């Protein structure tokens, strides 16, 4: 029986998602009875060396590693149950009310279990920026997700508006510097121009110039750019094609960004389309671009 248990445990250790009954049966020669395999699985489950996993409609057996067994040693059944659910929550953490629902344990039992697990330095409590009044629990060595901490935009659970504004300002200045011809800043590039900066290029600029020590993800940069778009400082331009070593390929994932010309804040023209019109210099009483044909004016007047 010991040999059967050892084989089952070894096989399960090799599979992060556990093994099913068919895999276990195929791992043994026909001389080994199915009853012996079933008994071996049950004994390992009783010892806590295996745990059941539900993957879709299939039941699988996951091996509990020796270091994890050592952490669980001395815990009661209820404490182990609470620990397992906290472990399953990974870096998202789990709320006490959710623990109660999943374990069907009394509140007092859960409270004592959490206290014991914290005293043994197995778990920790963290606060969420989304739900400041809730205390979430996760394993002691887990780093909370950005959903909980708020990511780089929060410092000590508070939105760091100064940091956000400074970073957005640097992004805007970089985009503006690459939005208009340097030899004639009053001119504009043709519609076919593909040299405007993308979010990935803006990210490289931020990291390459050591503007911040905070590690910003692609999503963080997109959040900054979206804020600038809503503030009316930049606009997105679909990058239909990009050139790579002489080859043309579709690029629907990454937008290009162009800065909009912003006039003095106190000017009354900032409230009308003309104040930020990219073709203001080409507008006249006659021709293709006129106030009478302006789509921006029509939308602004009907707002």
PDB file of C-alpha atoms in Angstrom, residues 11-299:
ATOM      1  CA  UNK A  11       2.330  11.336 -10.260  1.00  0.00           C
ATOM      2  CA  UNK A  12       0.145  14.062  -8.740  1.00  0.00           C
ATOM      3  CA  UNK A  13       3.215  16.179  -7.886  1.00  0.00           C
ATOM      4  CA  UNK A  14       4.117  16.384 -11.568  1.00  0.00           C
ATOM      5  CA  UNK A  15       0.775  17.914 -12.545  1.00  0.00           C
ATOM      6  CA  UNK A  16      -0.034  21.424 -11.299  1.00  0.00           C
ATOM      7  CA  UNK A  17      -3.706  20.910 -12.190  1.00  0.00           C
ATOM      8  CA  UNK A  18      -3.781  17.497 -10.534  1.00  0.00           C
ATOM      9  CA  UNK A  19      -4.538  14.079 -12.006  1.00  0.00           C
ATOM     10  CA  UNK A  20      -7.822  12.304 -12.689  1.00  0.00           C
ATOM     11  CA  UNK A  21      -8.836   8.689 -12.093  1.00  0.00           C
ATOM     12  CA  UNK A  22      -8.024   7.642 -15.648  1.00  0.00           C
ATOM     13  CA  UNK A  23      -4.465   8.969 -15.409  1.00  0.00           C
ATOM     14  CA  UNK A  24      -3.944   7.142 -12.132  1.00  0.00           C
ATOM     15  CA  UNK A  25      -5.278   3.873 -13.560  1.00  0.00           C
ATOM     16  CA  UNK A  26      -2.983   4.131 -16.605  1.00  0.00           C
ATOM     17  CA  UNK A  27       0.046   4.749 -14.363  1.00  0.00           C
ATOM     18  CA  UNK A  28      -0.162   1.290 -12.794  1.00  0.00           C
ATOM     19  CA  UNK A  29       0.268  -2.144 -14.370  1.00  0.00           C
ATOM     20  CA  UNK A  30      -2.805  -4.343 -14.719  1.00  0.00           C
ATOM     21  CA  UNK A  31      -1.593  -6.458 -11.802  1.00  0.00           C
ATOM     22  CA  UNK A  32      -2.449  -3.619  -9.418  1.00  0.00           C
ATOM     23  CA  UNK A  33      -6.116  -3.801  -8.473  1.00  0.00           C
ATOM     24  CA  UNK A  34      -8.349  -0.750  -8.872  1.00  0.00           C
ATOM     25  CA  UNK A  35      -9.393  -1.157  -5.240  1.00  0.00           C
ATOM     26  CA  UNK A  36      -5.775  -0.686  -4.131  1.00  0.00           C
ATOM     27  CA  UNK A  37      -5.512   2.560  -6.103  1.00  0.00           C
ATOM     28  CA  UNK A  38      -8.801   3.862  -4.664  1.00  0.00           C
ATOM     29  CA  UNK A  39      -7.680   2.981  -1.124  1.00  0.00           C
ATOM     30  CA  UNK A  40      -4.348   4.683  -1.724  1.00  0.00           C
ATOM     31  CA  UNK A  41      -6.076   7.882  -2.889  1.00  0.00           C
ATOM     32  CA  UNK A  42      -8.385   7.863   0.147  1.00  0.00           C
ATOM     33  CA  UNK A  43      -5.478   7.398   2.574  1.00  0.00           C
ATOM     34  CA  UNK A  44      -3.568  10.286   0.984  1.00  0.00           C
ATOM     35  CA  UNK A  45      -6.680  12.469   1.206  1.00  0.00           C
ATOM     36  CA  UNK A  46      -7.017  11.617   4.909  1.00  0.00           C
ATOM     37  CA  UNK A  47      -3.370  12.493   5.504  1.00  0.00           C
ATOM     38  CA  UNK A  48      -3.847  15.809   3.715  1.00  0.00           C
ATOM     39  CA  UNK A  49      -1.265  14.881   1.080  1.00  0.00           C
ATOM     40  CA  UNK A  50      -3.875  15.094  -1.682  1.00  0.00           C
ATOM     41  CA  UNK A  51      -6.741  17.505  -2.143  1.00  0.00           C
ATOM     42  CA  UNK A  52      -9.747  17.396  -4.424  1.00  0.00           C
ATOM     43  CA  UNK A  53     -10.043  19.844  -7.315  1.00  0.00           C
ATOM     44  CA  UNK A  54     -13.130  20.467  -9.408  1.00  0.00           C
ATOM     45  CA  UNK A  55     -12.059  21.259 -12.977  1.00  0.00           C
ATOM     46  CA  UNK A  56     -15.227  21.708 -15.004  1.00  0.00           C
ATOM     47  CA  UNK A  57     -17.233  18.533 -14.501  1.00  0.00           C
ATOM     48  CA  UNK A  58     -14.120  16.519 -13.666  1.00  0.00           C
ATOM     49  CA  UNK A  59     -12.712  15.629 -10.251  1.00  0.00           C
ATOM     50  CA  UNK A  60      -8.919  15.740 -10.006  1.00  0.00           C
ATOM     51  CA  UNK A  61      -6.399  15.129  -7.235  1.00  0.00           C
ATOM     52  CA  UNK A  62      -3.709  17.708  -6.500  1.00  0.00           C
ATOM     53  CA  UNK A  63      -0.618  16.837  -4.464  1.00  0.00           C
ATOM     54  CA  UNK A  64       0.001  19.018  -1.410  1.00  0.00           C
ATOM     55  CA  UNK A  65       3.724  19.773  -1.300  1.00  0.00           C
ATOM     56  CA  UNK A  66       5.850  19.122   1.759  1.00  0.00           C
ATOM     57  CA  UNK A  67       6.382  22.806   2.572  1.00  0.00           C
ATOM     58  CA  UNK A  68       2.628  23.352   2.474  1.00  0.00           C
ATOM     59  CA  UNK A  69       2.069  20.299   4.688  1.00  0.00           C
ATOM     60  CA  UNK A  70       4.506  21.762   7.202  1.00  0.00           C
ATOM     61  CA  UNK A  71       2.548  25.041   7.279  1.00  0.00           C
ATOM     62  CA  UNK A  72      -0.710  23.204   7.894  1.00  0.00           C
ATOM     63  CA  UNK A  73       0.719  21.000  10.640  1.00  0.00           C
ATOM     64  CA  UNK A  74      -0.987  21.636  13.965  1.00  0.00           C
ATOM     65  CA  UNK A  75      -4.007  23.392  12.448  1.00  0.00           C
ATOM     66  CA  UNK A  76      -7.508  22.194  13.205  1.00  0.00           C
ATOM     67  CA  UNK A  77      -9.836  21.032  10.444  1.00  0.00           C
ATOM     68  CA  UNK A  78     -11.695  24.357  10.523  1.00  0.00           C
ATOM     69  CA  UNK A  79      -8.449  26.352  10.394  1.00  0.00           C
ATOM     70  CA  UNK A  80      -7.242  24.293   7.441  1.00  0.00           C
ATOM     71  CA  UNK A  81     -10.553  24.875   5.651  1.00  0.00           C
ATOM     72  CA  UNK A  82     -10.284  28.644   6.156  1.00  0.00           C
ATOM     73  CA  UNK A  83      -6.629  28.568   5.043  1.00  0.00           C
ATOM     74  CA  UNK A  84      -7.507  26.672   1.840  1.00  0.00           C
ATOM     75  CA  UNK A  85     -10.120  29.238   0.820  1.00  0.00           C
ATOM     76  CA  UNK A  86      -7.742  32.116   1.547  1.00  0.00           C
ATOM     77  CA  UNK A  87      -5.088  30.348  -0.510  1.00  0.00           C
ATOM     78  CA  UNK A  88      -7.530  29.921  -3.408  1.00  0.00           C
ATOM     79  CA  UNK A  89      -8.226  33.679  -3.456  1.00  0.00           C
ATOM     80  CA  UNK A  90      -4.565  34.284  -4.432  1.00  0.00           C
ATOM     81  CA  UNK A  91      -3.645  37.994  -4.721  1.00  0.00           C
ATOM     82  CA  UNK A  92      -7.275  39.145  -4.839  1.00  0.00           C
ATOM     83  CA  UNK A  93      -7.859  38.298  -1.176  1.00  0.00           C
ATOM     84  CA  UNK A  94     -11.131  37.173   0.381  1.00  0.00           C
ATOM     85  CA  UNK A  95     -13.647  38.982   2.565  1.00  0.00           C
ATOM     86  CA  UNK A  96     -14.855  37.520   5.889  1.00  0.00           C
ATOM     87  CA  UNK A  97     -18.447  37.417   4.663  1.00  0.00           C
ATOM     88  CA  UNK A  98     -17.359  35.475   1.580  1.00  0.00           C
ATOM     89  CA  UNK A  99     -15.395  33.074   3.809  1.00  0.00           C
ATOM     90  CA  UNK A 100     -18.498  32.445   5.882  1.00  0.00           C
ATOM     91  CA  UNK A 101     -20.548  31.723   2.768  1.00  0.00           C
ATOM     92  CA  UNK A 102     -17.961  29.347   1.260  1.00  0.00           C
ATOM     93  CA  UNK A 103     -17.090  27.430   4.445  1.00  0.00           C
ATOM     94  CA  UNK A 104     -20.527  27.355   6.128  1.00  0.00           C
ATOM     95  CA  UNK A 105     -18.734  27.936   9.430  1.00  0.00           C
ATOM     96  CA  UNK A 106     -20.059  30.080  12.257  1.00  0.00           C
ATOM     97  CA  UNK A 107     -18.708  33.629  12.475  1.00  0.00           C
ATOM     98  CA  UNK A 108     -17.021  32.911  15.818  1.00  0.00           C
ATOM     99  CA  UNK A 109     -15.217  29.878  14.383  1.00  0.00           C
ATOM    100  CA  UNK A 110     -13.976  31.902  11.397  1.00  0.00           C
ATOM    101  CA  UNK A 111     -12.792  34.751  13.654  1.00  0.00           C
ATOM    102  CA  UNK A 112     -10.779  32.341  15.848  1.00  0.00           C
ATOM    103  CA  UNK A 113      -9.341  30.604  12.788  1.00  0.00           C
ATOM    104  CA  UNK A 114      -8.235  33.921  11.258  1.00  0.00           C
ATOM    105  CA  UNK A 115      -6.620  34.989  14.526  1.00  0.00           C
ATOM    106  CA  UNK A 116      -4.674  31.718  14.742  1.00  0.00           C
ATOM    107  CA  UNK A 117      -3.542  31.901  11.120  1.00  0.00           C
ATOM    108  CA  UNK A 118      -2.354  35.492  11.606  1.00  0.00           C
ATOM    109  CA  UNK A 119      -0.459  34.558  14.784  1.00  0.00           C
ATOM    110  CA  UNK A 120       1.286  31.758  12.896  1.00  0.00           C
ATOM    111  CA  UNK A 121       2.226  34.292  10.158  1.00  0.00           C
ATOM    112  CA  UNK A 122       0.387  32.270   7.513  1.00  0.00           C
ATOM    113  CA  UNK A 123      -1.996  35.005   6.377  1.00  0.00           C
ATOM    114  CA  UNK A 124      -2.293  38.798   6.451  1.00  0.00           C
ATOM    115  CA  UNK A 125      -5.099  41.338   6.177  1.00  0.00           C
ATOM    116  CA  UNK A 126      -5.090  44.147   3.608  1.00  0.00           C
ATOM    117  CA  UNK A 127      -7.394  47.050   2.790  1.00  0.00           C
ATOM    118  CA  UNK A 128      -8.938  47.669  -0.592  1.00  0.00           C
ATOM    119  CA  UNK A 129      -9.117  51.111  -2.190  1.00  0.00           C
ATOM    120  CA  UNK A 130     -12.446  50.099  -3.733  1.00  0.00           C
ATOM    121  CA  UNK A 131     -13.936  48.982  -0.409  1.00  0.00           C
ATOM    122  CA  UNK A 132     -12.051  50.836   2.369  1.00  0.00           C
ATOM    123  CA  UNK A 133     -14.256  49.410   5.121  1.00  0.00           C
ATOM    124  CA  UNK A 134     -13.562  45.786   4.139  1.00  0.00           C
ATOM    125  CA  UNK A 135     -10.646  43.756   5.420  1.00  0.00           C
ATOM    126  CA  UNK A 136      -9.398  41.196   2.912  1.00  0.00           C
ATOM    127  CA  UNK A 137      -7.265  38.179   3.785  1.00  0.00           C
ATOM    128  CA  UNK A 138      -4.550  36.556   1.678  1.00  0.00           C
ATOM    129  CA  UNK A 139      -1.453  34.417   2.201  1.00  0.00           C
ATOM    130  CA  UNK A 140       1.406  36.196   3.954  1.00  0.00           C
ATOM    131  CA  UNK A 141       3.746  36.052   0.939  1.00  0.00           C
ATOM    132  CA  UNK A 142       1.194  37.341  -1.599  1.00  0.00           C
ATOM    133  CA  UNK A 143       1.493  40.787  -3.178  1.00  0.00           C
ATOM    134  CA  UNK A 144      -1.970  42.390  -3.424  1.00  0.00           C
ATOM    135  CA  UNK A 145      -3.292  42.976  -6.926  1.00  0.00           C
ATOM    136  CA  UNK A 146      -3.621  46.466  -8.373  1.00  0.00           C
ATOM    137  CA  UNK A 147      -7.388  46.103  -7.963  1.00  0.00           C
ATOM    138  CA  UNK A 148      -6.802  46.192  -4.202  1.00  0.00           C
ATOM    139  CA  UNK A 149      -3.956  48.701  -3.928  1.00  0.00           C
ATOM    140  CA  UNK A 150      -5.134  50.966  -6.736  1.00  0.00           C
ATOM    141  CA  UNK A 151      -1.854  50.452  -8.576  1.00  0.00           C
ATOM    142  CA  UNK A 152       0.666  53.266  -9.028  1.00  0.00           C
ATOM    143  CA  UNK A 153      -1.997  55.968  -8.750  1.00  0.00           C
ATOM    144  CA  UNK A 154      -2.493  55.454  -5.003  1.00  0.00           C
ATOM    145  CA  UNK A 155      -0.167  56.187  -2.097  1.00  0.00           C
ATOM    146  CA  UNK A 156      -1.190  55.000   1.372  1.00  0.00           C
ATOM    147  CA  UNK A 157      -4.730  54.314   0.127  1.00  0.00           C
ATOM    148  CA  UNK A 158      -5.026  57.898  -1.188  1.00  0.00           C
ATOM    149  CA  UNK A 159      -5.230  58.960  -4.829  1.00  0.00           C
ATOM    150  CA  UNK A 160      -1.926  60.686  -5.673  1.00  0.00           C
ATOM    151  CA  UNK A 161      -3.236  63.484  -7.896  1.00  0.00           C
ATOM    152  CA  UNK A 162       0.095  65.360  -7.962  1.00  0.00           C
ATOM    153  CA  UNK A 163       1.899  62.312  -9.333  1.00  0.00           C
ATOM    154  CA  UNK A 164      -0.828  61.691 -11.911  1.00  0.00           C
ATOM    155  CA  UNK A 165      -0.861  65.305 -13.106  1.00  0.00           C
ATOM    156  CA  UNK A 166       2.931  65.513 -13.391  1.00  0.00           C
ATOM    157  CA  UNK A 167       3.093  62.278 -15.353  1.00  0.00           C
ATOM    158  CA  UNK A 168       0.231  63.325 -17.617  1.00  0.00           C
ATOM    159  CA  UNK A 169       2.013  66.626 -18.252  1.00  0.00           C
ATOM    160  CA  UNK A 170       5.180  64.803 -19.354  1.00  0.00           C
ATOM    161  CA  UNK A 171       3.141  62.576 -21.680  1.00  0.00           C
ATOM    162  CA  UNK A 172       1.371  65.567 -23.213  1.00  0.00           C
ATOM    163  CA  UNK A 173       4.625  67.491 -23.789  1.00  0.00           C
ATOM    164  CA  UNK A 174       6.194  64.465 -25.493  1.00  0.00           C
ATOM    165  CA  UNK A 175       3.134  63.955 -27.699  1.00  0.00           C
ATOM    166  CA  UNK A 176       2.946  67.667 -28.549  1.00  0.00           C
ATOM    167  CA  UNK A 177       6.629  67.755 -29.531  1.00  0.00           C
ATOM    168  CA  UNK A 178       5.888  65.060 -32.105  1.00  0.00           C
ATOM    169  CA  UNK A 179       2.504  66.285 -33.327  1.00  0.00           C
ATOM    170  CA  UNK A 180       3.515  69.184 -35.598  1.00  0.00           C
ATOM    171  CA  UNK A 181       6.358  69.826 -38.077  1.00  0.00           C
ATOM    172  CA  UNK A 182       9.363  71.253 -36.234  1.00  0.00           C
ATOM    173  CA  UNK A 183      10.308  73.555 -39.116  1.00  0.00           C
ATOM    174  CA  UNK A 184       6.796  75.051 -39.114  1.00  0.00           C
ATOM    175  CA  UNK A 185       4.867  74.466 -35.856  1.00  0.00           C
ATOM    176  CA  UNK A 186       1.791  76.246 -37.243  1.00  0.00           C
ATOM    177  CA  UNK A 187       1.412  73.688 -40.021  1.00  0.00           C
ATOM    178  CA  UNK A 188      -0.149  70.257 -39.712  1.00  0.00           C
ATOM    179  CA  UNK A 189       0.834  66.858 -41.075  1.00  0.00           C
ATOM    180  CA  UNK A 190      -1.234  65.320 -43.891  1.00  0.00           C
ATOM    181  CA  UNK A 191      -3.872  62.698 -43.114  1.00  0.00           C
ATOM    182  CA  UNK A 192      -1.541  59.959 -44.377  1.00  0.00           C
ATOM    183  CA  UNK A 193       1.156  60.820 -41.798  1.00  0.00           C
ATOM    184  CA  UNK A 194       2.068  57.832 -39.578  1.00  0.00           C
ATOM    185  CA  UNK A 195       4.742  59.403 -37.387  1.00  0.00           C
ATOM    186  CA  UNK A 196       2.569  60.249 -34.392  1.00  0.00           C
ATOM    187  CA  UNK A 197       3.575  58.461 -31.185  1.00  0.00           C
ATOM    188  CA  UNK A 198       1.918  55.267 -29.946  1.00  0.00           C
ATOM    189  CA  UNK A 199       1.310  54.242 -26.336  1.00  0.00           C
ATOM    190  CA  UNK A 200       4.233  51.811 -26.450  1.00  0.00           C
ATOM    191  CA  UNK A 201       6.566  54.589 -27.649  1.00  0.00           C
ATOM    192  CA  UNK A 202       5.258  56.903 -24.932  1.00  0.00           C
ATOM    193  CA  UNK A 203       5.916  54.209 -22.347  1.00  0.00           C
ATOM    194  CA  UNK A 204       9.499  53.816 -23.601  1.00  0.00           C
ATOM    195  CA  UNK A 205       9.947  57.596 -23.346  1.00  0.00           C
ATOM    196  CA  UNK A 206       8.724  57.614 -19.716  1.00  0.00           C
ATOM    197  CA  UNK A 207      10.950  54.707 -18.654  1.00  0.00           C
ATOM    198  CA  UNK A 208      13.944  55.767 -20.774  1.00  0.00           C
ATOM    199  CA  UNK A 209      14.103  59.264 -19.287  1.00  0.00           C
ATOM    200  CA  UNK A 210      13.709  58.103 -15.671  1.00  0.00           C
ATOM    201  CA  UNK A 211      10.699  60.359 -15.216  1.00  0.00           C
ATOM    202  CA  UNK A 212       9.424  58.085 -12.448  1.00  0.00           C
ATOM    203  CA  UNK A 213      10.765  55.181 -10.405  1.00  0.00           C
ATOM    204  CA  UNK A 214       7.323  53.563 -10.420  1.00  0.00           C
ATOM    205  CA  UNK A 215       6.998  50.612 -12.770  1.00  0.00           C
ATOM    206  CA  UNK A 216       4.133  51.503 -15.113  1.00  0.00           C
ATOM    207  CA  UNK A 217       2.337  48.852 -17.132  1.00  0.00           C
ATOM    208  CA  UNK A 218       0.874  49.244 -20.638  1.00  0.00           C
ATOM    209  CA  UNK A 219      -2.542  49.557 -19.008  1.00  0.00           C
ATOM    210  CA  UNK A 220      -1.315  52.393 -16.747  1.00  0.00           C
ATOM    211  CA  UNK A 221      -0.045  54.352 -19.761  1.00  0.00           C
ATOM    212  CA  UNK A 222      -3.370  53.809 -21.540  1.00  0.00           C
ATOM    213  CA  UNK A 223      -5.179  55.172 -18.478  1.00  0.00           C
ATOM    214  CA  UNK A 224      -3.074  58.344 -18.577  1.00  0.00           C
ATOM    215  CA  UNK A 225      -3.665  58.796 -22.300  1.00  0.00           C
ATOM    216  CA  UNK A 226      -7.400  58.228 -21.911  1.00  0.00           C
ATOM    217  CA  UNK A 227      -7.471  60.959 -19.251  1.00  0.00           C
ATOM    218  CA  UNK A 228      -5.698  63.346 -21.648  1.00  0.00           C
ATOM    219  CA  UNK A 229      -8.182  62.456 -24.396  1.00  0.00           C
ATOM    220  CA  UNK A 230     -11.134  63.226 -22.115  1.00  0.00           C
ATOM    221  CA  UNK A 231      -9.432  66.473 -21.053  1.00  0.00           C
ATOM    222  CA  UNK A 232      -9.377  67.507 -24.710  1.00  0.00           C
ATOM    223  CA  UNK A 233      -5.573  67.721 -24.831  1.00  0.00           C
ATOM    224  CA  UNK A 234      -4.861  64.870 -27.239  1.00  0.00           C
ATOM    225  CA  UNK A 235      -6.765  62.745 -29.724  1.00  0.00           C
ATOM    226  CA  UNK A 236      -6.508  59.132 -30.811  1.00  0.00           C
ATOM    227  CA  UNK A 237      -5.700  58.319 -34.404  1.00  0.00           C
ATOM    228  CA  UNK A 238      -6.172  54.778 -35.664  1.00  0.00           C
ATOM    229  CA  UNK A 239      -2.854  53.338 -36.826  1.00  0.00           C
ATOM    230  CA  UNK A 240      -4.032  51.447 -39.875  1.00  0.00           C
ATOM    231  CA  UNK A 241      -0.569  50.326 -40.958  1.00  0.00           C
ATOM    232  CA  UNK A 242       2.924  50.253 -39.554  1.00  0.00           C
ATOM    233  CA  UNK A 243       6.168  49.717 -41.398  1.00  0.00           C
ATOM    234  CA  UNK A 244       8.514  47.040 -40.153  1.00  0.00           C
ATOM    235  CA  UNK A 245      11.686  46.290 -42.091  1.00  0.00           C
ATOM    236  CA  UNK A 246      10.012  47.335 -45.325  1.00  0.00           C
ATOM    237  CA  UNK A 247       6.922  45.205 -44.763  1.00  0.00           C
ATOM    238  CA  UNK A 248       3.442  46.592 -44.267  1.00  0.00           C
ATOM    239  CA  UNK A 249       1.281  44.932 -41.609  1.00  0.00           C
ATOM    240  CA  UNK A 250      -2.062  45.720 -40.023  1.00  0.00           C
ATOM    241  CA  UNK A 251      -1.883  47.238 -36.559  1.00  0.00           C
ATOM    242  CA  UNK A 252      -5.317  47.519 -34.996  1.00  0.00           C
ATOM    243  CA  UNK A 253      -4.142  47.224 -31.386  1.00  0.00           C
ATOM    244  CA  UNK A 254      -2.060  50.379 -30.970  1.00  0.00           C
ATOM    245  CA  UNK A 255      -3.398  53.881 -31.574  1.00  0.00           C
ATOM    246  CA  UNK A 256      -1.324  56.899 -32.429  1.00  0.00           C
ATOM    247  CA  UNK A 257      -1.774  60.075 -30.402  1.00  0.00           C
ATOM    248  CA  UNK A 258      -1.724  63.688 -31.573  1.00  0.00           C
ATOM    249  CA  UNK A 259      -1.735  66.723 -29.288  1.00  0.00           C
ATOM    250  CA  UNK A 260      -4.396  69.361 -29.807  1.00  0.00           C
ATOM    251  CA  UNK A 261      -3.399  72.992 -29.767  1.00  0.00           C
ATOM    252  CA  UNK A 262      -4.618  74.561 -26.544  1.00  0.00           C
ATOM    253  CA  UNK A 263      -4.914  78.349 -26.289  1.00  0.00           C
ATOM    254  CA  UNK A 264      -4.826  80.527 -23.196  1.00  0.00           C
ATOM    255  CA  UNK A 265      -7.223  79.260 -20.522  1.00  0.00           C
ATOM    256  CA  UNK A 266      -8.736  82.718 -20.068  1.00  0.00           C
ATOM    257  CA  UNK A 267      -9.527  83.134 -23.744  1.00  0.00           C
ATOM    258  CA  UNK A 268     -13.249  82.902 -24.589  1.00  0.00           C
ATOM    259  CA  UNK A 269     -12.265  80.920 -27.689  1.00  0.00           C
ATOM    260  CA  UNK A 270     -11.359  77.873 -25.591  1.00  0.00           C
ATOM    261  CA  UNK A 271     -15.058  77.106 -25.197  1.00  0.00           C
ATOM    262  CA  UNK A 272     -15.855  77.025 -28.892  1.00  0.00           C
ATOM    263  CA  UNK A 273     -14.503  74.621 -31.523  1.00  0.00           C
ATOM    264  CA  UNK A 274     -12.303  77.301 -33.110  1.00  0.00           C
ATOM    265  CA  UNK A 275     -10.145  77.522 -29.972  1.00  0.00           C
ATOM    266  CA  UNK A 276      -8.860  73.987 -30.471  1.00  0.00           C
ATOM    267  CA  UNK A 277      -9.436  73.423 -34.160  1.00  0.00           C
ATOM    268  CA  UNK A 278      -6.489  71.620 -35.830  1.00  0.00           C
ATOM    269  CA  UNK A 279      -7.237  73.308 -39.206  1.00  0.00           C
ATOM    270  CA  UNK A 280      -8.063  76.788 -37.841  1.00  0.00           C
ATOM    271  CA  UNK A 281      -5.442  78.451 -40.080  1.00  0.00           C
ATOM    272  CA  UNK A 282      -7.038  76.983 -43.202  1.00  0.00           C
ATOM    273  CA  UNK A 283     -10.595  78.080 -42.386  1.00  0.00           C
ATOM    274  CA  UNK A 284     -12.058  80.936 -44.485  1.00  0.00           C
ATOM    275  CA  UNK A 285     -15.315  82.314 -45.882  1.00  0.00           C
ATOM    276  CA  UNK A 286     -14.885  80.290 -49.051  1.00  0.00           C
ATOM    277  CA  UNK A 287     -13.364  76.944 -49.902  1.00  0.00           C
ATOM    278  CA  UNK A 288     -13.589  73.445 -48.476  1.00  0.00           C
ATOM    279  CA  UNK A 289     -13.192  74.521 -44.820  1.00  0.00           C
ATOM    280  CA  UNK A 290     -15.629  77.239 -43.790  1.00  0.00           C
ATOM    281  CA  UNK A 291     -17.611  78.071 -40.626  1.00  0.00           C
ATOM    282  CA  UNK A 292     -20.818  77.269 -42.481  1.00  0.00           C
ATOM    283  CA  UNK A 293     -19.641  73.741 -43.300  1.00  0.00           C
ATOM    284  CA  UNK A 294     -18.012  73.074 -39.913  1.00  0.00           C
ATOM    285  CA  UNK A 295     -19.261  69.834 -38.327  1.00  0.00           C
ATOM    286  CA  UNK A 296     -17.726  70.847 -34.995  1.00  0.00           C
ATOM    287  CA  UNK A 297     -19.790  74.012 -34.919  1.00  0.00           C
ATOM    288  CA  UNK A 298     -23.002  72.098 -35.647  1.00  0.00           C
ATOM    289  CA  UNK A 299     -22.379  69.694 -32.767  1.00  0.00           C
TER     290      UNK A 299
END
